[in-house]
Tab-separated table of C-alpha atoms in Angstrom:
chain	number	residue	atom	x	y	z
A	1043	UNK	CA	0.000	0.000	0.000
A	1044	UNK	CA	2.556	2.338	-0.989
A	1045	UNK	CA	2.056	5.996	0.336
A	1046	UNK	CA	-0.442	5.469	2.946
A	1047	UNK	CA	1.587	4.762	5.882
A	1048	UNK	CA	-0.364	3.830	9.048
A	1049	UNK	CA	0.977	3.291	12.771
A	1050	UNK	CA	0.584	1.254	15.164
A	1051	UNK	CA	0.059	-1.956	13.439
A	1052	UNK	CA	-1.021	-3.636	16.453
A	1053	UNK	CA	-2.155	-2.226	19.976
A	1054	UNK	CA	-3.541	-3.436	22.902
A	1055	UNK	CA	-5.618	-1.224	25.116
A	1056	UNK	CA	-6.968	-1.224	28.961
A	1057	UNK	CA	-10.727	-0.272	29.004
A	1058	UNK	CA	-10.162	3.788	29.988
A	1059	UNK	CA	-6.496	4.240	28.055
A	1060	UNK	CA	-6.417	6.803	25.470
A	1061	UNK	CA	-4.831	6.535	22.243
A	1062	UNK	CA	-3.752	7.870	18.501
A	1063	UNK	CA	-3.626	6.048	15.271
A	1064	UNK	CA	-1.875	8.234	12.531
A	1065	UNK	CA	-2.527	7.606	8.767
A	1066	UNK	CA	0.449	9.569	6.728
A	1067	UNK	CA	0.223	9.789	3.246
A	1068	UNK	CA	3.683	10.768	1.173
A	1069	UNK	CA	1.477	12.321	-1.649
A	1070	UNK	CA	-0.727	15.779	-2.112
A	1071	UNK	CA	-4.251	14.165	-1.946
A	1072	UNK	CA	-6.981	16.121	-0.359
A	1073	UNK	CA	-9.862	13.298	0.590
A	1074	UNK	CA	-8.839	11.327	3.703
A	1075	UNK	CA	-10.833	8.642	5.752
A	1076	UNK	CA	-10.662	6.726	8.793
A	1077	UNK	CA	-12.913	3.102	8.550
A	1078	UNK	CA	-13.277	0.599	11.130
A	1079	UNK	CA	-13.580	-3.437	9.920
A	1080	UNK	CA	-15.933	-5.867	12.321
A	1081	UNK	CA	-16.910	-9.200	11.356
A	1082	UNK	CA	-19.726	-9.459	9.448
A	1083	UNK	CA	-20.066	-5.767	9.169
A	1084	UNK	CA	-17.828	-4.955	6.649
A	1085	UNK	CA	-16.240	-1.534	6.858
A	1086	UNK	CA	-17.829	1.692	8.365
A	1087	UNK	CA	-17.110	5.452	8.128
A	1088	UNK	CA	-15.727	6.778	11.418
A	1089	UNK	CA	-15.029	10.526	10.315
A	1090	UNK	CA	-13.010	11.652	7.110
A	1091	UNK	CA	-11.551	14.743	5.693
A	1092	UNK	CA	-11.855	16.990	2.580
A	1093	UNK	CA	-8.481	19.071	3.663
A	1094	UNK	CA	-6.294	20.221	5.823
A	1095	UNK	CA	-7.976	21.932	8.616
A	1096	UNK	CA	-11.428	19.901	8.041
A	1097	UNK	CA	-12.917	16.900	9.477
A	1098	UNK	CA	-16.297	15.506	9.626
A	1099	UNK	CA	-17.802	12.442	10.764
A	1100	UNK	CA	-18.946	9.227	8.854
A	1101	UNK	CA	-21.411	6.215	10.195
A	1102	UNK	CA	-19.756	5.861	13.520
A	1103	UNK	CA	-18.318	8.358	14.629
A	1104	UNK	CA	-18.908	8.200	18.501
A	1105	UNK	CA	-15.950	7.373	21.179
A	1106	UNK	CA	-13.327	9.124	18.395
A	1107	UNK	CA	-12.321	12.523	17.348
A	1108	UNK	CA	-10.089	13.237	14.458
A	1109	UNK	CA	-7.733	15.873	13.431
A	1110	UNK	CA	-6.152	17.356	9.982
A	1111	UNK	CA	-3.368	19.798	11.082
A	1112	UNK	CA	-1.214	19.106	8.155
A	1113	UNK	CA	-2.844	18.227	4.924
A	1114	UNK	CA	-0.453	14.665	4.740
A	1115	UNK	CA	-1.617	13.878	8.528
A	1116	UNK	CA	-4.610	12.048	9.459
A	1117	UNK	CA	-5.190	11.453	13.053
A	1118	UNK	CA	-8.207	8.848	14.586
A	1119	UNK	CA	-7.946	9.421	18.909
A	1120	UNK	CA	-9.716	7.571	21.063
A	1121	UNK	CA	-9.864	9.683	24.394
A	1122	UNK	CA	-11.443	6.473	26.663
A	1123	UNK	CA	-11.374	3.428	25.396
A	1124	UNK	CA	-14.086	0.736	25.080
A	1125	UNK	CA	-14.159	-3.037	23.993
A	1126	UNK	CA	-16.645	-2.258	21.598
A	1127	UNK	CA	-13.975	-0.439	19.818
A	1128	UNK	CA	-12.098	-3.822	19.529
A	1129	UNK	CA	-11.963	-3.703	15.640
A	1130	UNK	CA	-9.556	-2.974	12.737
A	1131	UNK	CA	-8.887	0.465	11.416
A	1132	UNK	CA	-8.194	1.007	8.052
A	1133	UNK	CA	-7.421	4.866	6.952
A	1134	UNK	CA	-7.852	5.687	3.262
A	1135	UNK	CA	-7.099	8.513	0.383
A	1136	UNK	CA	-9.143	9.478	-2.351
A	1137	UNK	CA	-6.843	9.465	-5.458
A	1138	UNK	CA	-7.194	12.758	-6.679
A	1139	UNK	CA	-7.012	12.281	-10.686
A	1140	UNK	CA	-8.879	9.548	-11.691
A	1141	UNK	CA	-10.772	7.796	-9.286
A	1142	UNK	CA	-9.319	5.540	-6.885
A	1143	UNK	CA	-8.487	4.684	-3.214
A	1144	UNK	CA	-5.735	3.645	-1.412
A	1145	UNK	CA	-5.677	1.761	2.197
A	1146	UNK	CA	-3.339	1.523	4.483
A	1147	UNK	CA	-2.703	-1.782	5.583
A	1148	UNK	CA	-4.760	-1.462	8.878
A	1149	UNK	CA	-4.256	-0.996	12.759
A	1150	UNK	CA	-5.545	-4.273	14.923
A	1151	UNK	CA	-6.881	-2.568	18.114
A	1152	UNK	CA	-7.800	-4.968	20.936
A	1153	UNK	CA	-9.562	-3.423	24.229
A	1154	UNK	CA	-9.346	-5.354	27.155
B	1364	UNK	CA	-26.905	8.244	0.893
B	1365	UNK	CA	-26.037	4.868	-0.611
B	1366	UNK	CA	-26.397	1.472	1.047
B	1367	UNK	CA	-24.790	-2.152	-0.145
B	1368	UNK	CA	-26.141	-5.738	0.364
B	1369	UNK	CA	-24.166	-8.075	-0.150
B	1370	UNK	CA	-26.382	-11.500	-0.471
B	1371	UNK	CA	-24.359	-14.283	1.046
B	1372	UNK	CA	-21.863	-13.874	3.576
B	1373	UNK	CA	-20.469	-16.856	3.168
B	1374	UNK	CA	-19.450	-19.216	-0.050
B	1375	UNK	CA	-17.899	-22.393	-0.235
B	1376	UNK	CA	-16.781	-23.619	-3.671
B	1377	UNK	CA	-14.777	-26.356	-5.032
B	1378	UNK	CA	-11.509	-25.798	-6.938
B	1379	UNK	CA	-11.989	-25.088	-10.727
B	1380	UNK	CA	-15.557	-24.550	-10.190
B	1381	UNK	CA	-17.376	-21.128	-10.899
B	1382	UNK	CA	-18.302	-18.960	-8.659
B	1383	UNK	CA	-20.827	-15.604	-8.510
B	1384	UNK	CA	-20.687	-13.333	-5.538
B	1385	UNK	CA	-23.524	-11.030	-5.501
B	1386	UNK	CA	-23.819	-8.233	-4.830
B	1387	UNK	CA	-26.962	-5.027	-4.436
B	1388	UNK	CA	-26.950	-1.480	-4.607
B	1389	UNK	CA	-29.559	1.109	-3.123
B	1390	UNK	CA	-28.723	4.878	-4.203
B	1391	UNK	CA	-30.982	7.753	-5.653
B	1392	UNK	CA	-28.221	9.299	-7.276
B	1393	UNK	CA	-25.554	7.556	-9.929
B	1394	UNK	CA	-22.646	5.234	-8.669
B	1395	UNK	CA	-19.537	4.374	-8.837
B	1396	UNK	CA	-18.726	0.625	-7.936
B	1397	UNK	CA	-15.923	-0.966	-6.645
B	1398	UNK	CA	-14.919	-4.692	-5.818
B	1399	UNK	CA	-12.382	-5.518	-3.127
B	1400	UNK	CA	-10.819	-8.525	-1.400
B	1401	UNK	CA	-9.046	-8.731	1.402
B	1402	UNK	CA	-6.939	-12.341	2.047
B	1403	UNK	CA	-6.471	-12.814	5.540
B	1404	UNK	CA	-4.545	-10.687	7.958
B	1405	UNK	CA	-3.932	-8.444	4.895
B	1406	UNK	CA	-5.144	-4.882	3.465
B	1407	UNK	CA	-7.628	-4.646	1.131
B	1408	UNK	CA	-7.089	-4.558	-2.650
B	1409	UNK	CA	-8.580	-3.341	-5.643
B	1410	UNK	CA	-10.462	-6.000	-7.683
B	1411	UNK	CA	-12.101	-4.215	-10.353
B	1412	UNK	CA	-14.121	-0.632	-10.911
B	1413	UNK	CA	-17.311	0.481	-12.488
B	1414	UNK	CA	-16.812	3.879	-13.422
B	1415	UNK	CA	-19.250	4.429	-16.887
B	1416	UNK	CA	-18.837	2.633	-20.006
B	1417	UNK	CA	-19.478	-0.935	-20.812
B	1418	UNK	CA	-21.511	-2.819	-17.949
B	1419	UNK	CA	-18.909	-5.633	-17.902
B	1420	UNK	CA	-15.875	-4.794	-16.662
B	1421	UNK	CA	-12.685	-6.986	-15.960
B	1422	UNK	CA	-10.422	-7.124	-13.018
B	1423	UNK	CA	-7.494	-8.685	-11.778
B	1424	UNK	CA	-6.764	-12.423	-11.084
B	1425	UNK	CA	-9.386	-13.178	-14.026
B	1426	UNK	CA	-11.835	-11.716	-12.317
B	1427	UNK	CA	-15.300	-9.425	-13.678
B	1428	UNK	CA	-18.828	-7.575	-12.815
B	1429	UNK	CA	-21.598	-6.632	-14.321
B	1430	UNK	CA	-23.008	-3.578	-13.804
B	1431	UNK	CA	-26.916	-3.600	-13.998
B	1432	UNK	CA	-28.848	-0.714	-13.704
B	1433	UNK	CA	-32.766	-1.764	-13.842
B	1434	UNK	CA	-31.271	-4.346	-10.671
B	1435	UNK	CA	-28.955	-2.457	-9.173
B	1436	UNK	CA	-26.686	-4.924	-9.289
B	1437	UNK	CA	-22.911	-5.854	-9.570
B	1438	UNK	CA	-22.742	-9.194	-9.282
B	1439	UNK	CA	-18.886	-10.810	-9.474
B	1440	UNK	CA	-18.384	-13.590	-11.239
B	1441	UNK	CA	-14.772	-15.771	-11.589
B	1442	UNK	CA	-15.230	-18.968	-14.688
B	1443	UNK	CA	-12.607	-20.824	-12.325
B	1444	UNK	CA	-11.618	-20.535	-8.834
B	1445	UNK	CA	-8.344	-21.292	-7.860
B	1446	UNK	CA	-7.319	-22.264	-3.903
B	1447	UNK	CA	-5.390	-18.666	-3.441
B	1448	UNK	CA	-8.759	-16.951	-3.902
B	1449	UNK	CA	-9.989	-17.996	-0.708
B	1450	UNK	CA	-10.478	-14.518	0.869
B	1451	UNK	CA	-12.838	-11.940	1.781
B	1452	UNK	CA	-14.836	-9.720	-0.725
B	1453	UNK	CA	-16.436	-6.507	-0.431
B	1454	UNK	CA	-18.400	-4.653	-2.468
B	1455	UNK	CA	-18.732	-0.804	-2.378
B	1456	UNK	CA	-20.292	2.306	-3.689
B	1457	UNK	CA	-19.795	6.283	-4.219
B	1458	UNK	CA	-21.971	8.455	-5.523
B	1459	UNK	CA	-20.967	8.817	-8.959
B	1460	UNK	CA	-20.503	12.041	-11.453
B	1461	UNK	CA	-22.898	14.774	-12.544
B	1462	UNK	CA	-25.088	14.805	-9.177
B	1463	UNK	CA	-25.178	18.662	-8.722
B	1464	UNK	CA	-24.861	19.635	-5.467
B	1465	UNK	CA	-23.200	15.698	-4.147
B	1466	UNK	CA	-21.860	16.443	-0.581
B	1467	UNK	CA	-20.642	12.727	-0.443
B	1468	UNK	CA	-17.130	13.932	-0.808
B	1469	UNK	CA	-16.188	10.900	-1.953
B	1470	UNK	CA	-17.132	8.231	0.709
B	1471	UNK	CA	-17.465	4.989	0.415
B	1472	UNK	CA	-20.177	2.663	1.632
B	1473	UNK	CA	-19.230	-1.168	1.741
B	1474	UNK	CA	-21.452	-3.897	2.005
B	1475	UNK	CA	-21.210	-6.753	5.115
B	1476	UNK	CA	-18.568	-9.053	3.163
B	1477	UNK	CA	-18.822	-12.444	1.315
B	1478	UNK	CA	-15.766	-14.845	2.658
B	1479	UNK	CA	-15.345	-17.153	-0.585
B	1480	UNK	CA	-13.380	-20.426	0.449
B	1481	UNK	CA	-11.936	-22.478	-2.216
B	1482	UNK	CA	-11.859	-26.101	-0.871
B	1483	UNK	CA	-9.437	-28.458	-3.482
């Protein structure tokens, strides 16, 4: 999934603990998103962005907040963490000539 | 807004065999649709698009869809499976051009998933 860059791959979380997932793209595109993947569910819209400085929320957006300071920076927080947000995160871009995405290759968040 | 069914969550199929994955489309505005798969403990990948054009369009890995407007409908459709497409497949939708005044900046919606498995 080159230029999407997402960190941590893998986390493990105590029910209250905050944290911050970064998606980093190494390109100019303006369209960011932040999904979350449950079984059987497929993947949902937690909040994306249409530039830098802008953020608004998806499907399921409750428990996170987001932020767009720099325009190659997407950041998904999680200020009190619940099991229910047990799930894999996938952030996205919007290719901005022609039409296309490209994931990152996901976060596995367990809350415990 | 847009919404996705996809029919059958789950579909076993023998090696060599054919195999349709199905999938339905609710929008009151044009699409864009999109096929991906995602093999296990991976990202997911690009399958094939449906952008405008011809109604049958052809992927990667052999792979195609067929675009169906009167059913709203992009089915998926392989002539022969092979074991290392056992995986996960989701279809998606965007709202597509020339809707004045579209605010979906681009979002996706994906349906629930169909896990193929290819038993030999």
């Amino acid at each position: 999934n080159a230029g999407v860059t997402q960190t941590p791959k893998f986390r493990v979380l105590k029910t209250g603990q905050s944290m911050t997932l970064l998606c980093a793209q190494d390109m100019n595109h303006e369209y960011m998103y932040w999904y979350r993947q449950d079984p059987g569910m497929g993947l949902r819209l937690i909040h994306y962005s249409v530039g830098e400085g802008t953020t608004a929320k998806g499907e399921v957006p409750d428990g996170y907040n987001v932020s767009r300071l720099k325009k190659q920076n997407f950041l998904l927080g999680l200020e009190s963490a619940a099991p229910s947000q047990t799930s894999v995160y996938f952030c996205a871009i919007k290719i901005s000539r022609g039409y296309g995405y490209t994931f990152g290759s996901g976060t596995r968040l367990t809350v415990v | 807004a847009q919404s996705v069914t996809q029919l059958d969550s789950q579909v076993p199929v023998f090696e060599e065999a054919p195999v349709e994955l199905r999938c339905n489309y609710s929008s009151s505005v044009s699409v864009y649709l999109f096929w991906y798969v995602q093999y296990p403990n991976q990202g997911l990948q690009l399958l094939l698009k449906y952008l405008s054009g011809s109604t049958l369009v052809k992927g990667i890995n052999g792979f195609e869809a067929e675009f169906n407007k009167s059913q709203t409908s992009f089915h998926l459709r392989k002539p022969s499976v092979h074991i290392s497409d056992t995986a996960e497949y989701f279809c998606a939708v965007s709202e597509g051009p020339g809707n004045a005044g579209g605010t979906s900046y681009g979002k996706l919606t994906f349906g629930q998933g169909t896990i193929l498995t290819v038993h030999p």
